[in-house]
Coordinates of C-alpha atoms and ligand atoms in Angstrom, one line a residue:
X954 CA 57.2 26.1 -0.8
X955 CA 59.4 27.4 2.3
X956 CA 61.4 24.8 4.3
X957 CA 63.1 26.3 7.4
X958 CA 65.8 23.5 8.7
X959 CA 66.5 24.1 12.6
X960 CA 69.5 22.5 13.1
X961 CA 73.4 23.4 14.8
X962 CA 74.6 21.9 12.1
X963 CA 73.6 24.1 9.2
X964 CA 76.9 23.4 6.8
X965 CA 76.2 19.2 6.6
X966 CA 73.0 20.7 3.7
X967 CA 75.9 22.0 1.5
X968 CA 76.0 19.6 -0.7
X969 CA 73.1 17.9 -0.8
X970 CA 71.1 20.7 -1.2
X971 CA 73.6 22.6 -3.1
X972 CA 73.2 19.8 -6.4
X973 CA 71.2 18.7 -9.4
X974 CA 66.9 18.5 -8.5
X975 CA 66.9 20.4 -5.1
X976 CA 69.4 23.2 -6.7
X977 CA 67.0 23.9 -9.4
X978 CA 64.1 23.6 -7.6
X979 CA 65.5 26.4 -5.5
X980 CA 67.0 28.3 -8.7
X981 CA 63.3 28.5 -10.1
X982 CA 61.8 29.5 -6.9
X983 CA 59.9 26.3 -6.1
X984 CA 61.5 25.8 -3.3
X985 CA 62.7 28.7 -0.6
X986 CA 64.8 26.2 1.6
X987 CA 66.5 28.4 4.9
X988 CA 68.7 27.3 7.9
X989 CA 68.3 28.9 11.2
X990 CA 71.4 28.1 14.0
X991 CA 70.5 27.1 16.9
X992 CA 73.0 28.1 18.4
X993 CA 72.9 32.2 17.6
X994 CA 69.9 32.0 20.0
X995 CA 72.0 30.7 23.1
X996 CA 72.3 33.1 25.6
X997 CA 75.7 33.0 27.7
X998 CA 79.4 33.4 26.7
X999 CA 80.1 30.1 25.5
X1000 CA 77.1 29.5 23.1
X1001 CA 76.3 26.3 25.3
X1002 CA 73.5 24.8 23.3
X1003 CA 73.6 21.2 25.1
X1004 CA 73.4 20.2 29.3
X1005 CA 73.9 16.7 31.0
X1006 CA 70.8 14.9 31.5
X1007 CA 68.7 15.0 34.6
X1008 CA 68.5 11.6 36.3
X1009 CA 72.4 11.1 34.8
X1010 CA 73.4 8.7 32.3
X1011 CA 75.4 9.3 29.2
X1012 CA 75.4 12.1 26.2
X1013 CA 74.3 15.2 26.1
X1014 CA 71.2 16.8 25.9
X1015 CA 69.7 20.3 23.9
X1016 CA 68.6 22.7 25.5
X1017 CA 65.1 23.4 25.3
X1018 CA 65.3 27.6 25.5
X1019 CA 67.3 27.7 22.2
X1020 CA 65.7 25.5 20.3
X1021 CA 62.1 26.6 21.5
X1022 CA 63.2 30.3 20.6
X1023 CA 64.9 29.5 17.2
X1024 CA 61.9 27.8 16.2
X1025 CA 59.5 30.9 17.0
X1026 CA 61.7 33.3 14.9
X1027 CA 61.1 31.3 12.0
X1028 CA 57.4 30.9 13.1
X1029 CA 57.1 35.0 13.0
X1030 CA 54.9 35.7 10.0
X1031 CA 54.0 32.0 9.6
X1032 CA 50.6 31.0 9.7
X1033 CA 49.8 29.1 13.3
X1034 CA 48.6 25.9 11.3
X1035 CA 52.5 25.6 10.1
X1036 CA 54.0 21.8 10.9
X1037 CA 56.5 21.8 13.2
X1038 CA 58.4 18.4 12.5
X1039 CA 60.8 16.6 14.6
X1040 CA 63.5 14.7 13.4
X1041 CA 63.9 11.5 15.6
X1042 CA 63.8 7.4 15.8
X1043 CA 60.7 7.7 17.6
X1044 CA 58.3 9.6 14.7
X1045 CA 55.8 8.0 12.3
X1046 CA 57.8 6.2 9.9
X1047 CA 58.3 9.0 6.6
X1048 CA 56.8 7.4 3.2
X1049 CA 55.2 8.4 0.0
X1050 CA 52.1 9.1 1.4
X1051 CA 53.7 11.3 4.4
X1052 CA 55.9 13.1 1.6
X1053 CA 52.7 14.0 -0.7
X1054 CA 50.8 15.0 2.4
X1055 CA 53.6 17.4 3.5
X1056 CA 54.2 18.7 -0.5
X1057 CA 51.0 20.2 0.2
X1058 CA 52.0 22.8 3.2
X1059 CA 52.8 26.2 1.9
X1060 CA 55.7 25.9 4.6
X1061 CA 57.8 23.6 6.8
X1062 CA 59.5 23.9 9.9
X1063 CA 62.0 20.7 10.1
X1064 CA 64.1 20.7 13.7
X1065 CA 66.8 18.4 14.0
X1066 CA 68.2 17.2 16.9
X1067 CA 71.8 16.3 18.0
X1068 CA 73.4 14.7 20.6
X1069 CA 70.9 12.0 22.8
X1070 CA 67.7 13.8 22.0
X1071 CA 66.3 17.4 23.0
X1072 CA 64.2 18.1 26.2
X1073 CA 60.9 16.8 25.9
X1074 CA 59.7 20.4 26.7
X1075 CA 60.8 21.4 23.0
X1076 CA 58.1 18.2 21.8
X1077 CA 55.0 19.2 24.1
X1078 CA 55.9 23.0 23.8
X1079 CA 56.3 23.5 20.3
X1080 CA 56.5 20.4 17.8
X1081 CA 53.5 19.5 16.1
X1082 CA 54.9 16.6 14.2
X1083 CA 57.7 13.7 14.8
X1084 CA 59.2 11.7 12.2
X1085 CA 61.5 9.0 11.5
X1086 CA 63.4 7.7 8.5
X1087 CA 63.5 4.2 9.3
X1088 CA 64.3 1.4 12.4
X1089 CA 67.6 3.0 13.1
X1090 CA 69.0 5.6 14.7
X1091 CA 71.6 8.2 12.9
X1092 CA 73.8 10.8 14.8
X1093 CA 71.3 13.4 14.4
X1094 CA 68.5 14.6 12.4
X1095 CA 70.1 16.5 9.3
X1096 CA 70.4 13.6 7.4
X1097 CA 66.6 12.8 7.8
X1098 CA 65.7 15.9 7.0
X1099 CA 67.6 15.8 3.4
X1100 CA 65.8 13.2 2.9
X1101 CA 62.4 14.3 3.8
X1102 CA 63.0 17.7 1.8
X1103 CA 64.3 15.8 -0.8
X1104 CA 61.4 13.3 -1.0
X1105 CA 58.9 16.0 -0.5
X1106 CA 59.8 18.6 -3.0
X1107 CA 59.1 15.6 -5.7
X1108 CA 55.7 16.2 -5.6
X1109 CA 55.7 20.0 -6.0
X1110 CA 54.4 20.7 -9.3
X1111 CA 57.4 21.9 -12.0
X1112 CA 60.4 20.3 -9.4
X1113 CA 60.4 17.5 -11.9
X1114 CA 60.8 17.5 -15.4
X1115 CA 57.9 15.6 -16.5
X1116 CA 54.7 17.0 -15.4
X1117 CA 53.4 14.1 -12.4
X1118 CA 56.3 11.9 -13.0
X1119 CA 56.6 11.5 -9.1
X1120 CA 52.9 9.7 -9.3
X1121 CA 54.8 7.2 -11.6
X1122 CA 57.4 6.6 -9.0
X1123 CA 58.0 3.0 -7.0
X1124 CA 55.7 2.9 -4.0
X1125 CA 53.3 5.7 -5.7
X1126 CA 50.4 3.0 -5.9
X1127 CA 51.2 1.2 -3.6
X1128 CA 53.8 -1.1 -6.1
X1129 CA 57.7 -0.4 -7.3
X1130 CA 58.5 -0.2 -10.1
X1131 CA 59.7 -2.3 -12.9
X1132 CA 63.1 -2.8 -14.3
X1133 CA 64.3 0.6 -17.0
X1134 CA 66.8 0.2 -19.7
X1135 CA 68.6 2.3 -22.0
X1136 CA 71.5 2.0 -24.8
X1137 CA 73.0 -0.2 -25.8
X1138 CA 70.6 -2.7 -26.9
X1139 CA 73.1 -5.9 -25.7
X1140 CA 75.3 -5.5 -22.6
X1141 CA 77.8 -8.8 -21.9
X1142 CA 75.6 -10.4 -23.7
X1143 CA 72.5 -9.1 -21.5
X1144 CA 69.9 -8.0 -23.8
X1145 CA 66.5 -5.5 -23.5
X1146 CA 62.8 -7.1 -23.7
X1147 CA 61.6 -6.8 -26.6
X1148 CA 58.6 -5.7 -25.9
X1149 CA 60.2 -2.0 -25.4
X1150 CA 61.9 -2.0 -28.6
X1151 CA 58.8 -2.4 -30.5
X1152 CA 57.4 0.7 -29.8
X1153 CA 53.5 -0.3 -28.6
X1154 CA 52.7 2.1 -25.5
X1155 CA 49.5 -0.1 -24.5
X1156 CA 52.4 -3.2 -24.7
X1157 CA 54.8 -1.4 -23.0
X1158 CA 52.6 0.1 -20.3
X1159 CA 51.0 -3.3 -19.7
X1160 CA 54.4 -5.0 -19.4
X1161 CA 55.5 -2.2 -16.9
X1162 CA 52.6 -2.8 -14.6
X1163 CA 53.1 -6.4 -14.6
X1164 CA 56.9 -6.2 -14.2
X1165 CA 56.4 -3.8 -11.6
X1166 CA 54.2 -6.6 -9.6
X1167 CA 56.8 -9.0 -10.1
X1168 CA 59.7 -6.7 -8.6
X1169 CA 56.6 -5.9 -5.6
X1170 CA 55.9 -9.8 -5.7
X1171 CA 59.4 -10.6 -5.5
X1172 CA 61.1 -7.9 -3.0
X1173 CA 58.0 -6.8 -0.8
X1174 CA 55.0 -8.5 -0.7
X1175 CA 54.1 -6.9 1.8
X1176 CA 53.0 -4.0 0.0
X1177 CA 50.6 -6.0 -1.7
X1178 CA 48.1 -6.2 1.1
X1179 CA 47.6 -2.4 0.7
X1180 CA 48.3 -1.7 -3.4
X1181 CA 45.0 -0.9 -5.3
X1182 CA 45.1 -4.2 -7.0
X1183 CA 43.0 -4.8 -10.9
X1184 CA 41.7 -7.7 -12.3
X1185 CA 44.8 -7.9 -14.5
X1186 CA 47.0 -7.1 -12.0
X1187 CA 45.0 -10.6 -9.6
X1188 CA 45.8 -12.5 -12.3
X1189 CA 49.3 -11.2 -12.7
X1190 CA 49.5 -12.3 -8.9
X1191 CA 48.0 -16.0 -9.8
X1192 CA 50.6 -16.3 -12.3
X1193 CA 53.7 -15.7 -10.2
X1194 CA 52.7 -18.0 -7.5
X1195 CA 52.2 -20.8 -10.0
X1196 CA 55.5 -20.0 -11.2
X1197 CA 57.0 -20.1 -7.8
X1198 CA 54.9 -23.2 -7.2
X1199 CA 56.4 -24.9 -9.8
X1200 CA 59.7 -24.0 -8.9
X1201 CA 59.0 -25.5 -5.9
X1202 CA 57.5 -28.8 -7.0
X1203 CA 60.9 -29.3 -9.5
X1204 CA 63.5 -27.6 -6.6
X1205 CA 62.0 -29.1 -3.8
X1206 CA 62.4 -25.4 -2.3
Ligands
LIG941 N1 67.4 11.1 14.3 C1 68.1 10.0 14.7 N2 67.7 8.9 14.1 C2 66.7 9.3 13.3 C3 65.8 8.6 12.4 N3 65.9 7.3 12.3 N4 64.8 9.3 11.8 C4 64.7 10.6 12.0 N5 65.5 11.3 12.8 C5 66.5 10.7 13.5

């Protein structure tokens, strides 16, 4: 897969994408991940990627010519049906669904914006897409897009060292996941269920589903509404609002 990342602030990916999965993913070719500078395709003396806003008020705005003409170099060669995402407070909100559906683009062009925004010519002219990371606004795109390319290039087959493992991941089906442990087997006196130190993979799988419930139960039931719910996993449900029923009844809340 080819990400192209349209930002002015190219260097902030250093590390990030310089580490551990996303390094490897690009060391085995999985993932051909380029940066394109805005602002080598300003025009004047100065480089002058930003303008005050029309209508005044505060901050600064992009340009649209620079970004509108760094995004069609990286289009050249693309095919037309390439997304064209925008970074900004105002998109669909990213999740695993949106980072599956965008694993399965040959290519990507992520733009990031700066500043108070970009003008709104760049979004009708040329974006195809607009996404946000959450109910909050950061000081510009980049940091989305690490997180989009890093979400997304989960689900590429190989990024990962076991084959599907991103399927297995919290929100996957619609659940999180349960808790994980490792050694030792006793921790300040904190010690591992049992039930993964016996070594039965039925046991162990039905404890993780129902664990997994509990933590979705527990931390966001509002997932539950959507999650592809069994009968197991109903009664699962029953059972952990009898328990918080009970803890109720003897708490009084
Ligand atoms: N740029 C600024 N805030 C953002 C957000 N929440 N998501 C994506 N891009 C942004």
């Amino acid at each position: 897969m080819r990400i192209d990342v349209v930002t002015l602030f190219p260097q902030l990916f250093d590390g990030p994408m310089t580490e551990s999965m996303l390094w490897k993913a690009r060391d085995r070719g999985l993932l051909d991940l380029r940066f394109v500078q805005i602002r080598d395709f300003t025009t004047d003396r100065h480089r002058t990627a930003d303008d005050t806003p029309y209508g005044g008020g505060g901050g600064m705005i992009m340009k649209t010519q620079p970004v509108v003409d760094a995004i069609a170099h990286v289009r050249q060669g693309a095919p037309t049906n390439v997304p064209v995402i925008l970074m900004t407070p105002q998109g669909r909100v990213f999740n695993h669904a949106i980072a599956k559906e965008l694993s399965n683009h040959e290519r990507l062009v992520l733009v990031c914006g700066r500043y108070e925004g970009i003008d709104d010519r760049v979004r009708q002219r040329v974006i195809t897409d607009e996404i946000s990371i959450g109910d909050y606004v950061l000081t510009g795109g980049e940091l989305a897009a690490m997180v989009i390319i890093d979400a997304v290039i989960r689900h590429i087959p190989g990024v990962l060292g076991a084959e599907g493992a991103a399927d297995r991941d919290s929100h996957a089906d619609g659940i999180l996941e349960g808790p994980h442990y490792t050694r030792p087997p006793v921790f300040d006196g904190l010690g591992v269920p049992q039930v993964l130190l016996d070594g039965h993979h039925a046991e162990i799988e039905r404890w993780r589903r129902k664990e997994g419930l509990r933590r979705t139960w527990d931390h966001r039931p509002d997932l539950l509404r959507k999650a592809a719910l069994s009968e197991d996993d109903q009664f699962a449900l029953a059972e952990f609002a009898e328990e918080d029923a009970e803890l109720m009844r003897r708490h009084g809340g």
